[in-house]
Every structure is written in structure tokens, then in C-alpha cells.
Amino acid sequence: MSSNAPGATNPMLYDPIPEGQGSTTKRNQFIAALGICMAAVSGGTALAWTSPVLTQIMPKNQSDTSLLERESFILTEDEGSWVGAFLAVGAFLGALPAGYLAEKIGRKYTTMSLAVPYLISWALIIFASGAGMLYAGRLVIGIATGATCVVAPMFISEVAETSIRGALGAFFQLHLTVGILFVYAVGSYTHWVTLSILCAIFPVLLIVAMFIVPESPVYLVKKGRRIDAGVALKWFWGPNADTQSALQTIQSDLDAASGEAKVSDLFTNATNRTALFISLLLMFFQQFSGINAVIFYTAPIFQSAGSTMDPAVCSIVVGVVQVVMTLASSVLIDKAGRRILLLQSSFIMGSCLIVLGAYFKMQNDKVDVSNIGWLPLASVVLFIISFSLGFGPIPWMMMGELCAPDIKGLASALAVMFNWTLVFLVTKTFGMMQTMLGSDWTFWFFGAWMMVCTVYVFFKVPETKGKTNAQIQAILAGKQ
């Protein structure tokens, strides 16, 4: 064959690997997931940013005038709560356009474009002269974070081999926790403007990474670019990959779907409806696990256990536990399976919440709890470990696994919008629940939902470990 022949430069016009006899390498799949997840790290920094920052720009009491001497502006308690809440509002608004863009311009360029709102938002925050600019910055960064939650899990699920799809799927939540830990560690000891400048590094890294990572083979096949899809697969899966079989599997999955999806297809098709319903409920249970309540109470719980640690150090400890255990989840998820990790997560979290509620009830009733001061601390650590192994990463990953290729973008966008609506509601009503119900009943409320969750997962959530999209769709349709 001449060196100028098409097949000499394009491996898909002449693939020397006999069908069914190829071998794959996983290195580039992990590199791709790492690059894509720079968007997740950026989202994690956005999520955690208020934790160290609001303590710097909100006075502890009305008579504290020293803060105004150090800062160009300060926030009221109400303004501070809105700085936190605007991220959830933005995330809700960013989810649906991201699903649309991912289908129109591709996963690669949609992911790369997320760097733009991230950088705009950090610029607004860095140069903020009052609450208004912070609101705008938090709204824009929320849009980017919501879009990230749609595109990144979808992109990763489409480039990963079945054997490591779970491990790479957990990368999304892992890198969210890395971003959170970065803010906890750096923000506790730096000025909030310096922290914001450092956070802007990750969107720049995202742009660089996306120049290296090819487009999703699923998207390319969907657009009729089968040769480009084969080239992309060779990059992701290695030069000895059996791309013909992989492309045929992708094409079969797409052929089984109904083409361009409409919103009505999510509800009129029973299989799509089941996939969407499970995705939405997993998001519901993730937020009603009480994770935000437990994180909010971390410092008081450490103190009630007799700890004299600085609250900033408590936050860093929690961040480290989340990162380490989410990393453990990425190892376990393709060995143990999704269902068993979800079941342990909901049951153990529910038990921990009930124990925490009982502890605060005894404290409120003036019962001497000094001899069990270790109990709330142990409960909170076990809760975070269990969340990080199960309901932290798995709902995001299964969102990308359950849905057929034609409705994946739309269904993912709706699931993410639903998730962020719940984040907003839980965050804004948490203080009200504490006032009306007390700390004990607040924890018991979330604990009860976890017990309901355990029953639901046991009876209704299918195992997707090691299954192709076609096999998952058959399970959802009741054919397996």
C-alpha cells in the first residue's frame, strides 16, 4: 500500500485487527476521564467556596466593626444565604442547555466551553465590590456547575469500556470532592480573593485537557462520522482495539433507539420512563440523605465529642475522608456492583442519622452524655464514608448508564435540574427545620427517608455492572 493511500493514514479504512481478537489498553481512558473531570474539580471549588469565604465577609455580630476595616464590603446574614443559594439557581438553569449543546456540538466542545462561564464567574467574584457582583458570579458559576453535572458523566460513560465504566463513572464525584477539599485546605488559610484566583486555575486546565481528548465515539457514530469514531476509539482503547465490533455495538444501540429524542419520548416510552424515574429517585435520595445537614453540623459534632480541633481542620478532615472513600468507591464499584454499594450506603446513613438524632435529643433533655461523647463523631465519620462509597458517586454514574443513547442528554439534564432544585430547597429550608423541629427531629426526618430508600433500591434498582446499554435497556423493559 502506498504511503499516500487513505488507509495508510487512517486506521479505520484498513483495520488489521481481526474481529473479536483485539486487546485494549485503559491508560488513555483514565487520562480522558481525568481531563474531563477538571470541570468537576471546578464545580467542587464552586460548591465549597462559601464555607471559608462567608466567615471572612460576614460579621459574627452586628457590633463587629473590625471586619469592615479589613474588607471593602461585608454581607448581611440574608445576603450570605443568597450567595450560597444562587449557585443552585444557576445550576438548575445550566442543565437543560448543556444537554442540548452536547447533542448539537458534541461532548468535547460542550465540555471545553464550560471553562468560559467558570472563568467569567471567578472574574466577577475576584473584582466584586458588593453583594450584587457576588450574586452574579455565583449565578454564572452555578450555570457552569449544572452543565458540568450533565455533560461530564455522559462523556465519561461513552468513552469507557464496560469493564471499567463504573470506576471511571466514580471519577466525577471523586473530582468534585477533590475541588471541595482544595477549597477547605487553601481557603482556611488564605484571603478569599486569593482563593478565588487559585480556583480559576482549574478551568484553564480544562481547556488544555480538552485539546488532547477526542470526541465521544457515540456522538460521532450518531452524526454519521463512523471513520472519525473509529479513530477516536483507537485513541481511547489503544491501537490493538477491535474497533469494528465496538462500532457495531454502538450502532446497534443507536439503531434500537428512536432517533432524535423529544421530551414526550421520556414519558410515552415505558423503558425511557423507568430509566428517568430511577435516575430522579436516586437524585432525590442523594439530597435527602441529609448530607448537607451533616456537613453543616460537622464542627459542632466534633466539639460535642470533646474535640478541641479548629473548625477549619474539622472541614479538612471531612474533605480528606470524602476524597479517600470516593476513590475507594471507584475501585469497588466494578467489583461489588452498584446495588450493594447503594444498599449499604442508605442503610448505614439512615442508622447514623437516627443515632445523631437520639444524641441531640438526649443533649436537649439535659441527659449526661459525656461518657458517649465519641458516638456522634463516629456516626458522622461513618456517615461520610458510607455516602462517599455509595450515594455520592453512584447516582451521577447510573444517570449515564440507565438511559438509551437518544434520550441520554435530555434525561440527564432533567435529572440534574431536579437534583439542584432539591439542593436549593434543602439548603434554604434547613435552618427553618432546625428552628421548627429541633436538631433531633431534623436528623430523624432525613434518617426516615434513608430507610425508605433502602427498600426502594432493594426492589426497584437494577444492577448495571458489566452490562452493555442494550442489556440494561432489556432489563428496564422487563425482558431480562
mmCIF file of C-alpha atoms in Angstrom, residues 35-36 38 108 112 115 201-213:
data_model
loop_
_atom_site.group_PDB
_atom_site.id
_atom_site.type_symbol
_atom_site.label_atom_id
_atom_site.label_comp_id
_atom_site.label_asym_id
_atom_site.label_seq_id
_atom_site.Cartn_x
_atom_site.Cartn_y
_atom_site.Cartn_z
ATOM 1 C CA GLY A 35 -9.129 15.752 31.732
ATOM 2 C CA ILE A 36 -12.931 15.826 31.551
ATOM 3 C CA MET A 38 -11.191 19.223 35.506
ATOM 4 C CA LYS A 108 -15.873 17.523 23.688
ATOM 5 C CA MET A 112 -14.431 22.753 26.733
ATOM 6 C CA ALA A 115 -14.383 26.902 31.042
ATOM 7 C CA ILE A 201 -6.609 27.666 37.525
ATOM 8 C CA PHE A 202 -8.842 24.592 37.065
ATOM 9 C CA PRO A 203 -10.977 25.944 34.154
ATOM 10 C CA VAL A 204 -7.704 26.794 32.364
ATOM 11 C CA LEU A 205 -6.530 23.204 32.891
ATOM 12 C CA LEU A 206 -9.899 22.048 31.482
ATOM 13 C CA ILE A 207 -9.289 23.934 28.221
ATOM 14 C CA VAL A 208 -5.795 22.428 27.885
ATOM 15 C CA ALA A 209 -7.086 18.897 28.604
ATOM 16 C CA MET A 210 -9.920 19.142 26.073
ATOM 17 C CA PHE A 211 -7.449 19.910 23.278
ATOM 18 C CA ILE A 212 -5.978 16.438 23.890
ATOM 19 C CA VAL A 213 -9.144 14.366 24.415
#
